[in-house]
Amino acid sequence: MNPFFDISIDKNFPDDQLSLRNLGEKRVYAIIGRRRSDFWGTDGISSTKHYIDVVPGDYDNLFIHKILKWQPIWDIDRVVEHHYQHFIVNQPQGDDQFLKHMKYVILPQLKKQRNAEVRVELFEQWLNQKTPNPKEEAKSSIVNHNIMHVGNIHAPTQFQQGSDNSVQTLHNKFNKEEIQQAFELLKKDIQSLDEQIRKDFAMEMDYAIIQLAKEKDIKPQLLNIGSLMTQAGVGVFSSLLASPLWEIIKPHLGFH
């Protein structure tokens, strides 16, 4: 198969789902035969199918086909993100490999497709969001040393440097136990949902746990979970809504 994609075990998997259908071990390479023609008076010859082995590149083509056919067009980043999350959940240290595959294998082929300009632009936007900007990295490496004399302060205080080279980064700190408890409640609530939706939730939650363990920001995953909740209908998640954790976590899921 192809490790970069979430491939279903079902060979008849519908094309309107985020995962790719399973192509099996063999695919039809050519059909040789001749149709009957009443005009020329020729007899028909039965067609013969010739098969070849399925290779990883076939799934690259299937992924490109999904991007070209996905509707609505502005939502194709969700397709790419789905397979990205699937890859890094299974290979937590391999996100760079996935991005390189998208940039140097998928993107050039996508650009060759007819009338694909808008989809190429959206695909590149997704890549740019995931790929660090070298200029920004260089800028963020500049450190300003400032001495501040502060008296007694009895309220939360934020300092912001006004120099051009200063970089202010706000990190959201999440309580790991609260997030894990919230995810356990979500797992109960999604049991009645479609299998593919449950799989999408599980992928986002698993990756969020991995990021938490690395003390990295999980805001993108929480927003993705919030989006999935909206699609399924927020009322479905009765266990989470009834918990005191809901008031804590809902702003991070994109709910106000």
XYZ file of N, CA and C in Angstrom:
768
model
N 0.837 -1.189 0.000
C 0.000 0.000 0.000
C 0.883 1.254 0.000
N 0.417 2.307 0.615
C 1.176 3.553 0.657
C 1.057 4.136 2.061
N 2.173 4.260 2.797
C 2.105 4.670 4.202
C 1.646 6.106 4.419
N 1.624 6.914 3.367
C 1.270 8.320 3.532
C -0.241 8.559 3.607
N -1.030 7.516 3.339
C -2.469 7.720 3.260
C -3.244 6.766 4.174
N -4.409 7.236 4.580
C -5.351 6.411 5.343
C -6.160 5.610 4.333
N -5.900 4.324 4.241
C -6.519 3.471 3.228
C -7.504 2.523 3.890
N -8.723 2.530 3.402
C -9.762 1.676 3.957
C -9.482 0.215 3.631
N -10.034 -0.679 4.429
C -9.925 -2.107 4.122
C -10.989 -2.519 3.110
N -11.924 -1.607 2.822
C -13.054 -1.890 1.937
C -12.714 -1.472 0.509
N -12.787 -2.409 -0.432
C -12.500 -2.099 -1.828
C -13.625 -1.290 -2.482
N -14.799 -1.308 -1.873
C -15.938 -0.550 -2.404
C -16.210 0.709 -1.588
N -15.173 1.220 -0.926
C -15.301 2.400 -0.074
C -15.726 3.597 -0.930
N -16.755 4.354 -0.511
C -17.243 5.476 -1.330
C -16.206 6.583 -1.479
N -16.194 7.223 -2.647
C -15.201 8.250 -2.943
C -15.438 9.553 -2.197
N -16.625 9.725 -1.602
C -16.909 10.982 -0.915
C -16.470 10.965 0.542
N -15.714 9.936 0.942
C -15.178 9.848 2.295
C -13.725 10.320 2.300
N -13.211 10.666 3.481
C -11.859 11.200 3.583
C -10.792 10.149 3.302
N -11.020 8.928 3.712
C -10.045 7.857 3.473
C -10.045 7.457 1.996
N -9.002 6.734 1.599
C -8.928 6.219 0.237
C -9.454 4.784 0.216
N -10.092 4.411 -0.876
C -10.559 3.028 -0.991
C -9.376 2.103 -1.252
N -9.546 0.866 -0.910
C -8.494 -0.133 -1.070
C -8.475 -0.630 -2.514
N -7.330 -0.556 -3.157
C -7.214 -0.984 -4.555
C -6.921 -2.464 -4.705
N -6.678 -3.143 -3.571
C -6.376 -4.561 -3.637
C -4.936 -4.817 -4.061
N -4.666 -6.025 -4.506
C -3.305 -6.407 -4.902
C -3.073 -6.216 -6.396
N -4.129 -6.316 -7.197
C -4.005 -6.202 -8.653
C -4.992 -5.165 -9.178
N -4.655 -4.549 -10.297
C -5.587 -3.653 -10.971
C -5.553 -3.929 -12.472
N -6.636 -3.548 -13.152
C -6.724 -3.776 -14.596
C -5.765 -2.824 -15.313
N -4.892 -3.393 -16.144
C -3.937 -2.593 -16.917
C -4.450 -2.326 -18.336
N -5.094 -3.338 -18.913
C -5.604 -3.181 -20.285
C -6.715 -4.198 -20.532
N -7.639 -3.827 -21.426
C -8.711 -4.722 -21.860
C -8.569 -4.882 -23.363
N -8.289 -6.098 -23.807
C -8.043 -6.352 -25.224
C -9.198 -7.160 -25.794
N -9.745 -6.696 -26.930
C -10.865 -7.365 -27.571
C -11.434 -6.487 -28.661
N -12.407 -6.975 -29.430
C -13.009 -6.203 -30.506
C -14.521 -6.346 -30.441
N -15.188 -5.195 -30.479
C -16.652 -5.228 -30.448
C -17.211 -5.660 -31.801
N -18.364 -6.282 -31.786
C -19.049 -6.680 -33.008
C -19.540 -5.453 -33.750
N -19.431 -5.428 -35.077
C -19.907 -4.318 -35.895
C -20.873 -4.842 -36.936
N -22.160 -4.464 -36.846
C -23.152 -4.871 -37.838
C -22.872 -4.230 -39.182
N -22.266 -3.030 -39.144
C -22.017 -2.314 -40.396
C -20.948 -3.024 -41.235
N -19.879 -3.417 -40.570
C -18.787 -4.087 -41.274
C -18.971 -5.601 -41.302
N -19.936 -6.100 -40.562
C -20.177 -7.531 -40.560
C -19.126 -8.329 -39.814
N -18.486 -7.714 -38.849
C -17.442 -8.411 -38.099
C -18.038 -9.022 -36.841
N -17.510 -10.170 -36.476
C -17.936 -10.827 -35.249
C -17.199 -10.235 -34.063
N -17.877 -10.204 -32.944
C -17.235 -9.696 -31.744
C -16.298 -10.726 -31.126
N -15.281 -10.236 -30.470
C -14.329 -11.098 -29.776
C -14.422 -10.793 -28.291
N -14.476 -11.815 -27.490
C -14.590 -11.585 -26.046
C -13.368 -10.828 -25.543
N -13.627 -9.913 -24.639
C -12.559 -9.071 -24.102
C -11.734 -9.838 -23.079
N -10.457 -9.538 -23.046
C -9.543 -10.145 -22.079
C -8.927 -9.037 -21.241
N -9.029 -9.169 -19.927
C -8.461 -8.178 -19.030
C -7.061 -8.597 -18.614
N -6.156 -7.634 -18.647
C -4.784 -7.876 -18.223
C -4.524 -7.077 -16.942
N -3.943 -7.739 -15.952
C -3.761 -7.129 -14.639
C -2.281 -6.909 -14.335
N -2.027 -5.887 -13.528
C -0.683 -5.657 -13.009
C -0.790 -5.398 -11.507
N 0.335 -5.520 -10.817
C 0.355 -5.296 -9.373
C 0.065 -3.836 -9.031
N -0.671 -3.633 -7.952
C -0.892 -2.285 -7.430
C 0.390 -1.828 -6.731
N 0.824 -0.607 -7.021
C 2.050 -0.045 -6.433
C 1.690 1.217 -5.659
N 2.579 1.688 -4.764
C 2.281 2.892 -3.974
C 1.871 4.093 -4.819
N 2.452 4.220 -6.010
C 2.101 5.347 -6.877
C 0.638 5.368 -7.277
N -0.006 4.200 -7.282
C -1.427 4.147 -7.616
C -2.256 4.887 -6.559
N -1.798 4.832 -5.309
C -2.508 5.552 -4.249
C -2.214 7.055 -4.309
N -1.031 7.423 -4.803
C -0.766 8.845 -5.056
C -1.783 9.376 -6.069
N -1.994 8.600 -7.141
C -2.950 9.011 -8.176
C -4.374 9.054 -7.628
N -4.708 8.096 -6.761
C -6.055 8.062 -6.174
C -6.267 9.269 -5.268
N -5.227 9.653 -4.533
C -5.291 10.824 -3.661
C -5.473 12.104 -4.483
N -4.750 12.214 -5.582
C -4.885 13.380 -6.471
C -6.290 13.427 -7.061
N -6.802 12.271 -7.454
C -8.160 12.209 -8.001
C -9.181 12.680 -6.967
N -8.977 12.290 -5.694
C -9.902 12.715 -4.640
C -9.864 14.240 -4.483
N -8.673 14.825 -4.522
C -8.539 16.280 -4.411
C -9.253 16.974 -5.567
N -9.122 16.410 -6.774
C -9.741 17.017 -7.954
C -11.264 16.942 -7.927
N -11.809 15.927 -7.263
C -13.258 15.716 -7.270
C -13.936 16.181 -5.981
N -13.134 16.546 -4.955
C -13.721 16.840 -3.650
C -14.575 18.099 -3.683
N -15.724 18.017 -3.042
C -16.627 19.159 -2.924
C -17.046 19.321 -1.473
N -17.178 20.563 -0.971
C -16.897 21.796 -1.705
C -15.401 21.987 -1.921
N -15.035 22.699 -2.954
C -13.642 22.837 -3.348
C -12.799 23.479 -2.260
N -13.397 24.412 -1.500
C -12.617 25.114 -0.482
C -12.321 24.247 0.735
N -12.852 23.021 0.751
C -12.687 22.142 1.909
C -11.640 21.055 1.676
N -10.853 21.176 0.588
C -9.897 20.101 0.297
C -8.775 20.034 1.341
N -8.545 21.144 2.064
C -7.514 21.084 3.107
C -7.876 20.062 4.189
N -9.190 19.813 4.354
C -9.621 18.809 5.334
C -9.212 17.405 4.886
N -9.207 17.175 3.578
C -8.770 15.888 3.037
C -7.284 15.685 3.319
N -6.497 16.702 2.997
C -5.041 16.596 3.188
C -4.721 16.467 4.678
N -5.404 17.270 5.499
C -5.156 17.236 6.944
C -5.485 15.871 7.532
N -6.548 15.250 7.022
C -6.945 13.926 7.516
C -5.811 12.916 7.325
N -5.230 12.895 6.139
C -4.169 11.930 5.850
C -2.869 12.312 6.567
N -2.652 13.599 6.745
C -1.494 14.063 7.516
C -1.585 13.583 8.960
N -2.752 13.754 9.579
C -2.951 13.323 10.962
C -2.811 11.804 11.077
N -3.343 11.075 10.096
C -3.224 9.618 10.105
C -1.755 9.203 10.078
N -0.961 9.861 9.253
C 0.452 9.497 9.110
C 1.236 9.763 10.386
N 1.041 10.951 10.969
C 1.862 11.304 12.125
C 1.393 10.612 13.410
N 0.148 10.146 13.446
C -0.277 9.336 14.585
C 0.469 7.996 14.567
N 0.649 7.446 13.372
C 1.347 6.171 13.237
C 2.857 6.333 13.206
N 3.325 7.516 12.779
C 4.758 7.802 12.744
C 4.986 9.203 13.307
N 4.942 9.346 14.629
C 4.985 10.671 15.273
C 6.170 11.534 14.870
N 7.289 10.925 14.485
C 8.469 11.698 14.121
C 8.579 11.925 12.617
N 7.545 11.519 11.875
C 7.677 11.538 10.414
C 6.916 12.621 9.693
N 6.522 13.701 10.412
C 5.735 14.737 9.744
C 6.499 15.379 8.590
N 7.832 15.488 8.711
C 8.641 16.082 7.645
C 8.597 15.227 6.388
N 8.558 13.901 6.551
C 8.471 13.006 5.402
C 7.159 13.215 4.641
N 6.079 13.360 5.403
C 4.775 13.559 4.766
C 4.770 14.857 3.963
N 5.269 15.928 4.557
C 5.276 17.231 3.888
C 6.134 17.187 2.632
N 7.256 16.488 2.689
C 8.108 16.369 1.503
C 7.405 15.580 0.411
N 6.677 14.543 0.805
C 5.948 13.743 -0.192
C 4.871 14.591 -0.867
N 4.183 15.401 -0.069
C 3.153 16.279 -0.634
C 3.775 17.317 -1.580
N 4.906 17.866 -1.173
C 5.524 18.964 -1.930
C 6.213 18.493 -3.205
N 6.918 17.359 -3.132
C 7.759 16.946 -4.248
C 7.184 15.812 -5.092
N 6.126 15.174 -4.609
C 5.498 14.097 -5.380
C 4.079 14.471 -5.798
N 3.247 14.840 -4.813
C 1.838 15.106 -5.112
C 1.642 16.440 -5.834
N 2.242 17.503 -5.315
C 2.028 18.828 -5.896
C 2.425 18.915 -7.370
N 3.600 18.431 -7.789
C 3.944 18.501 -9.220
C 2.936 17.775 -10.104
N 2.426 16.625 -9.639
C 1.435 15.903 -10.432
C 0.103 16.647 -10.463
N -0.243 17.257 -9.326
C -1.493 18.012 -9.263
C -1.458 19.195 -10.224
N -0.307 19.820 -10.354
C -0.170 20.980 -11.252
C -0.335 20.598 -12.722
N -0.125 19.328 -13.042
C -0.256 18.874 -14.432
C -1.706 18.635 -14.841
N -2.607 18.621 -13.868
C -4.018 18.332 -14.165
C -4.704 19.556 -14.782
N -5.652 19.306 -15.645
C -6.377 20.396 -16.305
C -7.357 21.061 -15.335
N -7.449 22.381 -15.446
C -8.403 23.181 -14.665
C -8.260 22.939 -13.154
N -7.027 22.787 -12.701
C -6.789 22.498 -11.287
C -6.141 23.670 -10.562
N -6.173 24.854 -11.162
C -5.443 25.993 -10.604
C -5.887 26.334 -9.182
N -7.201 26.366 -8.967
C -7.712 26.733 -7.643
C -7.327 25.675 -6.620
N -7.420 24.411 -6.989
C -7.083 23.335 -6.058
C -5.578 23.336 -5.748
N -4.774 23.665 -6.743
C -3.335 23.787 -6.509
C -3.062 24.913 -5.511
N -3.753 26.034 -5.679
C -3.566 27.173 -4.768
C -3.950 26.797 -3.330
N -5.073 26.105 -3.164
C -5.511 25.696 -1.829
C -4.564 24.668 -1.224
N -4.066 23.770 -2.063
C -3.114 22.756 -1.598
C -1.823 23.424 -1.135
N -1.350 24.402 -1.890
C -0.125 25.111 -1.515
C -0.327 25.925 -0.242
N -1.521 26.473 -0.054
C -1.811 27.195 1.185
C -1.678 26.266 2.390
N -2.191 25.036 2.250
C -2.079 24.069 3.346
C -0.606 23.756 3.614
N 0.165 23.547 2.549
C 1.589 23.248 2.698
C 2.331 24.389 3.388
N 2.006 25.616 2.993
C 2.688 26.776 3.574
C 2.384 26.917 5.065
N 1.170 26.547 5.456
C 0.808 26.614 6.875
C 1.591 25.602 7.702
N 1.927 24.466 7.083
C 2.631 23.404 7.805
C 4.152 23.540 7.724
N 4.637 24.308 6.745
C 6.076 24.410 6.529
C 6.611 25.687 7.157
N 7.575 25.596 8.055
C 8.150 26.794 8.681
C 8.765 27.724 7.651
N 8.579 29.019 7.873
C 9.168 30.029 7.003
C 10.581 30.320 7.471
N 11.621 30.081 6.637
C 13.009 30.309 7.067
C 13.258 31.723 7.568
N 12.622 32.713 6.951
C 12.808 34.089 7.375
C 12.242 34.318 8.762
N 11.076 33.706 9.018
C 10.454 33.857 10.327
C 11.282 33.164 11.397
N 11.868 31.989 11.026
C 12.700 31.284 11.994
C 13.932 32.113 12.356
N 14.526 32.748 11.328
C 15.697 33.567 11.593
C 15.343 34.758 12.461
N 14.172 35.340 12.182
C 13.735 36.496 12.955
C 13.461 36.132 14.406
N 12.865 34.950 14.617
C 12.513 34.555 15.975
C 13.731 34.174 16.800
N 14.880 33.942 16.114
C 16.074 33.557 16.848
C 16.780 34.742 17.467
N 16.391 35.976 17.084
C 16.998 37.171 17.633
C 16.437 37.424 19.023
N 17.300 37.578 19.988
C 16.871 37.747 21.370
C 17.246 39.134 21.849
N 16.304 39.824 22.442
C 16.563 41.119 23.048
C 16.672 40.942 24.550
N 17.741 41.422 25.129
C 17.921 41.354 26.567
C 17.519 42.697 27.165
N 16.494 42.691 27.959
C 16.009 43.904 28.578
C 15.901 43.703 30.080
N 16.279 44.716 30.823
C 16.162 44.666 32.281
C 14.950 45.489 32.681
N 14.045 44.880 33.405
C 12.839 45.572 33.843
C 12.797 45.588 35.360
N 12.589 46.759 35.950
C 12.454 46.892 37.393
C 10.972 47.051 37.703
N 10.454 46.109 38.470
C 9.025 46.076 38.730
C 8.782 46.123 40.233
N 7.829 46.942 40.645
C 7.462 47.013 42.063
C 6.504 45.904 42.418
N 5.716 46.125 43.453
C 4.751 45.116 43.865
C 3.578 45.088 42.899
N 3.281 43.924 42.358
C 2.175 43.766 41.417
C 1.260 42.693 41.960
N -0.010 43.003 42.082
C -0.961 42.050 42.662
C -2.011 41.625 41.651
N -1.707 41.814 40.368
C -2.659 41.417 39.330
C -1.882 40.789 38.189
N -2.542 39.935 37.353
C -1.849 39.342 36.209
C -1.302 40.431 35.301
N -0.072 40.280 34.858
C 0.591 41.313 34.075
C 1.219 40.702 32.838
N 1.132 41.403 31.729
C 1.765 40.966 30.494
C 2.711 42.049 30.026
N 3.955 41.697 29.697
C 4.933 42.633 29.178
C 5.095 42.385 27.686
N 5.092 43.440 26.909
C 5.296 43.327 25.478
C 6.391 44.293 25.064
N 7.429 43.770 24.420
C 8.520 44.606 23.979
C 8.148 45.285 22.678
N 8.570 46.536 22.546
C 8.156 47.300 21.381
C 9.160 47.341 20.267
N 10.318 46.686 20.396
C 11.325 46.742 19.346
C 10.910 45.888 18.160
N 11.460 46.216 16.980
C 11.061 45.534 15.755
C 11.408 44.057 15.765
N 12.503 43.692 16.448
C 12.960 42.308 16.392
C 12.441 41.450 17.530
N 11.597 42.023 18.349
C 11.078 41.220 19.458
C 9.954 40.324 18.980
N 9.860 39.141 19.555
C 8.835 38.173 19.175
C 8.054 37.794 20.409
N 6.744 37.973 20.346
C 5.901 37.575 21.465
C 5.108 36.342 21.052
N 5.217 35.299 21.813
C 4.503 34.059 21.521
C 3.662 33.685 22.716
N 2.383 33.469 22.479
C 1.476 33.078 23.546
C 1.197 31.588 23.433
N 1.563 30.847 24.455
C 1.341 29.404 24.444
C 0.162 29.069 25.352
N -0.781 28.326 24.808
C -1.903 27.879 25.615
C -1.474 26.649 26.406
N -1.568 26.708 27.714
C -1.221 25.578 28.550
C -2.484 24.815 28.923
N -2.496 23.543 28.626
C -3.658 22.732 28.904
C -3.332 21.744 30.019
N -4.280 21.549 30.895
C -4.136 20.552 31.936
C -4.330 19.171 31.302
N -3.293 18.355 31.338
C -3.326 17.064 30.660
C -4.457 16.176 31.185
N -4.643 16.180 32.498
C -5.684 15.326 33.067
C -7.070 15.766 32.608
N -7.306 17.081 32.558
C -8.605 17.579 32.115
C -8.862 17.223 30.655
N -7.830 17.362 29.813
C -7.982 17.017 28.405
C -8.281 15.527 28.252
N -7.556 14.704 28.974
C -7.784 13.263 28.885
C -9.176 12.875 29.383
N -9.632 13.532 30.453
C -10.982 13.264 30.959
C -12.032 13.683 29.930
N -11.805 14.826 29.310
C -12.743 15.296 28.286
C -12.786 14.329 27.107
N -11.616 13.808 26.733
C -11.562 12.865 25.618
C -12.284 11.561 25.969
N -12.184 11.124 27.219
C -12.892 9.907 27.633
C -14.403 10.093 27.506
N -14.875 11.287 27.858
C -16.305 11.581 27.706
C -16.699 11.620 26.232
N -15.819 12.181 25.403
C -16.082 12.216 23.964
C -16.180 10.803 23.391
N -15.294 9.921 23.855
C -15.304 8.542 23.355
C -16.635 7.854 23.645
N -17.239 8.177 24.794
C -18.553 7.614 25.117
C -19.622 8.178 24.182
N -19.527 9.474 23.928
C -20.569 10.135 23.139
C -20.540 9.746 21.664
N -19.368 9.384 21.138
C -19.279 9.110 19.699
C -19.627 7.666 19.348
N -19.937 6.852 20.345
C -20.222 5.444 20.069
C -21.421 5.264 19.142
N -22.343 6.205 19.163
C -23.545 6.078 18.333
C -23.363 6.672 16.941
N -22.195 7.257 16.673
C -21.962 7.920 15.396
C -21.445 6.950 14.348
N -21.413 7.416 13.107
C -20.902 6.631 11.995
C -19.449 6.228 12.241
N -19.070 5.058 11.745
C -17.722 4.524 11.989
C -16.640 5.467 11.488
N -16.838 6.068 10.309
C -15.820 6.957 9.770
C -15.662 8.206 10.628
N -16.784 8.730 11.146
C -16.717 9.906 12.018
C -15.996 9.552 13.318
N -16.277 8.371 13.860
C -15.578 7.925 15.071
C -14.078 7.839 14.817
N -13.735 7.382 13.633
C -12.322 7.260 13.273
C -11.665 8.635 13.189
N -12.381 9.619 12.654
C -11.847 10.985 12.564
C -11.612 11.561 13.961
N -12.580 11.352 14.854
C -12.429 11.824 16.234
C -11.218 11.156 16.892
N -11.122 9.839 16.744
C -10.032 9.096 17.384
C -8.673 9.577 16.900
N -8.570 9.878 15.611
C -7.305 10.334 15.055
C -6.887 11.674 15.660
N -7.841 12.596 15.765
C -7.536 13.917 16.328
C -7.170 13.800 17.806
N -7.900 12.979 18.556
C -7.627 12.839 19.984
C -6.289 12.145 20.230
N -5.996 11.103 19.451
C -4.729 10.391 19.622
C -3.551 11.315 19.361
N -3.660 12.127 18.303
C -2.543 13.021 17.986
C -2.410 14.123 19.033
N -3.535 14.590 19.555
C -3.490 15.614 20.606
C -2.763 15.079 21.839
N -3.007 13.824 22.195
C -2.338 13.211 23.346
C -0.829 13.125 23.099
N -0.460 12.777 21.863
C 0.964 12.709 21.513
C 1.613 14.084 21.652
N 0.920 15.117 21.150
C 1.451 16.478 21.233
C 1.542 16.945 22.683
N 0.554 16.578 23.500
C 0.589 16.935 24.920
C 1.812 16.333 25.611
N 2.105 15.094 25.263
C 3.255 14.426 25.876
C 4.560 15.131 25.524
N 4.563 15.776 24.353
C 5.757 16.514 23.922
C 5.713 17.971 24.370
N 4.643 18.311 25.125
C 4.425 19.683 25.583
C 4.328 20.662 24.413
N 3.670 20.221 23.367
C 3.435 21.070 22.200
C 1.987 21.535 22.177
N 1.728 22.575 21.400
C 0.395 23.166 21.315
C -0.579 22.197 20.652
N -1.749 22.027 21.236
C -2.759 21.128 20.658
C -3.981 21.912 20.187
N -3.842 23.223 20.081
C -4.984 24.036 19.651
C -5.537 23.594 18.299
N -4.686 23.292 17.266
C -5.249 22.852 15.980
C -6.106 21.601 16.108
N -5.647 20.647 16.944
C -6.414 19.411 17.089
C -7.741 19.667 17.807
N -7.718 20.540 18.826
C -8.955 20.849 19.546
C -9.954 21.560 18.631
N -9.471 22.443 17.785
C -10.370 23.131 16.841
C -10.941 22.144 15.829
N -10.123 21.175 15.398
C -10.616 20.149 14.478
C -11.703 19.305 15.147
N -11.497 18.992 16.428
C -12.506 18.226 17.171
C -13.792 19.031 17.292
N -13.652 20.334 17.567
C -14.831 21.196 17.633
C -15.589 21.226 16.322
N -14.828 21.260 15.208
C -15.462 21.239 13.888
C -16.214 19.931 13.651
N -15.626 18.814 14.075
C -16.292 17.516 13.935
C -17.559 17.460 14.790
N -17.516 18.058 15.984
C -18.689 18.096 16.845
C -19.816 18.886 16.199
N -19.450 19.997 15.567
C -20.454 20.822 14.885
C -21.110 20.044 13.761
N -20.292 19.299 12.991
C -20.829 18.522 11.872
C -21.782 17.430 12.360
N -21.443 16.812 13.482
C -22.281 15.728 14.000
C -23.499 16.250 14.752
N -23.429 17.502 15.219
C -24.501 18.069 16.036
C -24.084 18.074 17.492
N -23.891 19.255 18.059
C -23.328 19.361 19.405
C -24.181 18.626 20.436
N -25.489 18.581 20.233
C -26.377 17.934 21.192
C -26.101 16.456 21.390
N -25.383 15.837 20.428
C -25.069 14.417 20.529
C -24.134 14.141 21.704
N -23.346 15.142 22.084
C -22.278 14.930 23.064
C -22.776 15.256 24.472
N -23.766 14.519 24.907
C -24.444 14.805 26.170
C -23.533 14.604 27.385
N -22.667 13.608 27.337
C -21.778 13.344 28.477
C -20.819 14.506 28.700
N -20.240 14.990 27.620
C -19.301 16.106 27.736
C -20.026 17.386 28.122
N -21.199 17.629 27.534
C -21.952 18.855 27.824
C -22.395 18.916 29.282
N -22.651 17.755 29.876
C -23.125 17.714 31.261
C -21.984 17.802 32.274
N -20.757 17.698 31.788
C -19.607 17.711 32.687
C -19.127 19.145 32.957
N -18.602 19.409 34.148
C -18.005 20.722 34.440
C -16.839 21.043 33.509
N -16.261 20.008 32.899
C -15.142 20.225 31.983
C -15.565 20.997 30.742
N -16.856 20.928 30.414
C -17.335 21.586 29.200
C -17.044 23.078 29.211
N -17.281 23.738 30.330
C -17.054 25.178 30.424
C -15.571 25.516 30.291
N -14.729 24.577 30.690
C -13.286 24.808 30.611
C -12.772 24.622 29.187
N -13.257 23.565 28.534
C -12.679 23.188 27.252
C -13.375 23.816 26.050
N -14.624 24.235 26.185
C -15.381 24.665 25.008
C -14.750 25.852 24.264
N -14.127 26.836 24.944
C -13.494 27.920 24.154
C -12.367 27.397 23.255
N -11.666 26.356 23.713
C -10.565 25.801 22.941
C -11.070 24.953 21.771
N -12.344 24.548 21.826
C -12.957 23.806 20.722
C -13.600 24.725 19.706
N -13.561 26.013 19.993
C -14.136 26.995 19.060
C -15.569 27.376 19.380
N -16.062 26.996 20.579
C -17.413 27.337 20.991
C -17.361 28.503 22.009
N -18.305 29.383 21.905
C -18.326 30.554 22.802
C -19.634 30.606 23.588
